[in-house]
XYZ file of C-alpha atoms in Angstrom:
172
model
C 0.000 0.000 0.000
C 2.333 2.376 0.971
C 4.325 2.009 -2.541
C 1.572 2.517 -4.526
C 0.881 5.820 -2.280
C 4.573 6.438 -3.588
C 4.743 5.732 -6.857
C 3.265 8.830 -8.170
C 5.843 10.629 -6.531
C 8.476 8.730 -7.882
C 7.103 8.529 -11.421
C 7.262 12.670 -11.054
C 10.626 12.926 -9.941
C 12.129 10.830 -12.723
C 10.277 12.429 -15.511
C 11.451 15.517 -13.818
C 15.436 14.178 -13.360
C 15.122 12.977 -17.305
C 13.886 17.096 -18.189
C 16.704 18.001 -16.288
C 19.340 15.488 -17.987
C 17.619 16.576 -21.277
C 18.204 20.141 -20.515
C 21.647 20.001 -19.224
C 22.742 17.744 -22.293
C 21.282 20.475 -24.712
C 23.057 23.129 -22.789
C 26.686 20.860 -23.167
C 26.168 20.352 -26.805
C 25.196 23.956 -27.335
C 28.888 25.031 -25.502
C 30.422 21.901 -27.582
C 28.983 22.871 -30.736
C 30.449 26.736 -29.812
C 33.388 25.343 -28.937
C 34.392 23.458 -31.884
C 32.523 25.152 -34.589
C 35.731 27.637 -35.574
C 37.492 24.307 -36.449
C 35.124 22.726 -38.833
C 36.467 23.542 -41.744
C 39.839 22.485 -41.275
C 39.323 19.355 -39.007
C 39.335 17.256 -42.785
C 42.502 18.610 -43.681
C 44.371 18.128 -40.646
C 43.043 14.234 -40.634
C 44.540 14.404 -43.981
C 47.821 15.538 -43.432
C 48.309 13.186 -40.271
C 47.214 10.354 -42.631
C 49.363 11.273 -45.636
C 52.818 12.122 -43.097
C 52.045 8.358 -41.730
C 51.463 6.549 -44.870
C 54.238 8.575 -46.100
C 56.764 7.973 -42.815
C 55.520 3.678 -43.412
C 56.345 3.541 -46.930
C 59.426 6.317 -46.489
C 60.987 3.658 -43.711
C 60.965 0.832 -46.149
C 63.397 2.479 -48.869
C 66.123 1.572 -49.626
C 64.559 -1.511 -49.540
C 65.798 -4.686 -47.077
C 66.369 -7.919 -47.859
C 64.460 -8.755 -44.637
C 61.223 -7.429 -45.979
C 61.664 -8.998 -49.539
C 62.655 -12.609 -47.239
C 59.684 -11.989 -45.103
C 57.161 -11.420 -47.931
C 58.348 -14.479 -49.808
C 57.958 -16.469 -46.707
C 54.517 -15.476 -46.648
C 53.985 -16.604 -50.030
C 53.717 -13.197 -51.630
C 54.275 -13.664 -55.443
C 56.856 -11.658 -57.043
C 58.237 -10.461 -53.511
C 61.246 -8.506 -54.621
C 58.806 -6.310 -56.784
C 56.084 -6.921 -54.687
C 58.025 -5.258 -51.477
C 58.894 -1.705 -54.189
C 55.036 -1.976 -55.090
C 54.204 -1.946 -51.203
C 57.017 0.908 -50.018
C 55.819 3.362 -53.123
C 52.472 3.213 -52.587
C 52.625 3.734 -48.920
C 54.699 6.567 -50.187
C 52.651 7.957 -53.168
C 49.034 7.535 -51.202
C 50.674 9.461 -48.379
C 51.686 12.273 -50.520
C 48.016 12.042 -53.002
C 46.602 12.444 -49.360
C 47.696 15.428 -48.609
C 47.849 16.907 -52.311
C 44.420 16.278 -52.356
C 43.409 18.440 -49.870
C 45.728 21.069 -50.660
C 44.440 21.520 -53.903
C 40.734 21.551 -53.338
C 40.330 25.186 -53.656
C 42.124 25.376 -56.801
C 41.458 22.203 -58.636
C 38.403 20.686 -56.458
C 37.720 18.246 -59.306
C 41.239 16.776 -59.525
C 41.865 17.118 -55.830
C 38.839 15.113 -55.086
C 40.012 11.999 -57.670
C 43.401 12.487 -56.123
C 42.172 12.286 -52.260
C 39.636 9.037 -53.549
C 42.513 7.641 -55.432
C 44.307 7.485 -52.503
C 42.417 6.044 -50.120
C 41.730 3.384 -52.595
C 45.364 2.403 -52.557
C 45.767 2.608 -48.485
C 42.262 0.393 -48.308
C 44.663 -1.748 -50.614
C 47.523 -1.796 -48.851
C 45.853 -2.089 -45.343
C 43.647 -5.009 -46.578
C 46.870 -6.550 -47.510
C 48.700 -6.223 -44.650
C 46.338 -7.520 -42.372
C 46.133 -10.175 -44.115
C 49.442 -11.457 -44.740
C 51.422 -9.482 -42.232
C 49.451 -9.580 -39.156
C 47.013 -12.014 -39.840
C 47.885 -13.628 -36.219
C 46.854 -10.603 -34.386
C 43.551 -10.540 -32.854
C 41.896 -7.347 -31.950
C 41.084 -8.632 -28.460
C 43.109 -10.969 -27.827
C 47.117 -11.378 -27.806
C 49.862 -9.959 -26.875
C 49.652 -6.182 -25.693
C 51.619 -4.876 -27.980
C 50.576 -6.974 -31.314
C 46.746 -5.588 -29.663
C 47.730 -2.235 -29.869
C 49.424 -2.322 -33.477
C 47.263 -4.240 -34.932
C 44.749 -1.395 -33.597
C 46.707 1.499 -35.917
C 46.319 -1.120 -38.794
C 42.735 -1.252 -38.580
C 42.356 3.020 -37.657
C 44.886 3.325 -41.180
C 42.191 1.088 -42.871
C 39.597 2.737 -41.793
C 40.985 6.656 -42.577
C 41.391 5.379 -46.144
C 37.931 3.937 -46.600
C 36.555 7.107 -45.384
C 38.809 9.015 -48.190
C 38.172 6.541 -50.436
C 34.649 7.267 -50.233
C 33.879 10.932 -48.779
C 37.108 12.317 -51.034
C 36.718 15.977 -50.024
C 33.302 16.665 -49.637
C 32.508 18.448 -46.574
């Protein structure tokens, strides 16, 4: 008896709290929204450049190229390795650089710079496909070794940065 006496009360008071929560969260992303609005048109290009300087850095590291990486893509029964491993290092290389090219050109040449941004991502979905799959296909994303966790991690954000070039290109 005496919860049923309550339970209007109690019914009140949470529709109440949930008005309050409702308010308070429109008030937050109001100030977020304020906050961040003066960088909205240059968030895509910094994303950019941080992709393109570490697909460039990843394919930059491999040149001149090692007979360790040649070895290790023949062991994984990568056909062609030797040319295989210069196909790998100058794409990382090139994709990195059509990255950022791409943005930098998309108030001159919007056309070309979009192709060139799409282009790119293409080639990093490529690459990162690829290198999941042969170099770190014993990587879990949950399970392992810390440190095998946490790179395989950057593989999948890489793969996931170019799939979002590869199909947003520049469009805001």
């Amino acid at each position: 008896f005496f919860i049923i006496y309550l339970l209007p009360f109690i019914v009140n008071y949470i529709i109440r709290l949930f008005i309050y929560v409702r308010k308070f969260m429109e008030k937050l992303n109001n100030l977020l929204n304020t906050l961040t609005q003066p960088f909205t048109n240059i968030i895509t290009i910094v994303v950019q450049f941080c992709l393109g300087i570490s697909f460039f850095l990843h394919g930059y590291g491999k040149i001149p190229m090692s007979e360790g990486f040649i070895g290790f893509l023949a062991s994984k029964g990568v056909p062609f390795a030797n040319i295989s491993a210069y196909v790998v290092a100058w794409g990382e290389i090139l994709a990195g650089i059509g990255i950022i090219l791409g943005g930098l050109l998309i108030k001159i040449y919007p056309i070309v710079a979009n192709v060139i941004t799409k282009l790119s991502g293409l080639t990093i979905v490529i690459i990162m496909i690829n290198a999941l799959v042969i170099a770190h296909s014993h990587w879990s994303i949950f399970i392992g070794e810390r440190g095998a966790v946490l790179f395989a991690s950057e593989q999948l954000f890489l793969l996931v940065l170019g799939l979002f070039f590869l199909v947003k290109g520049n469009n805001q």
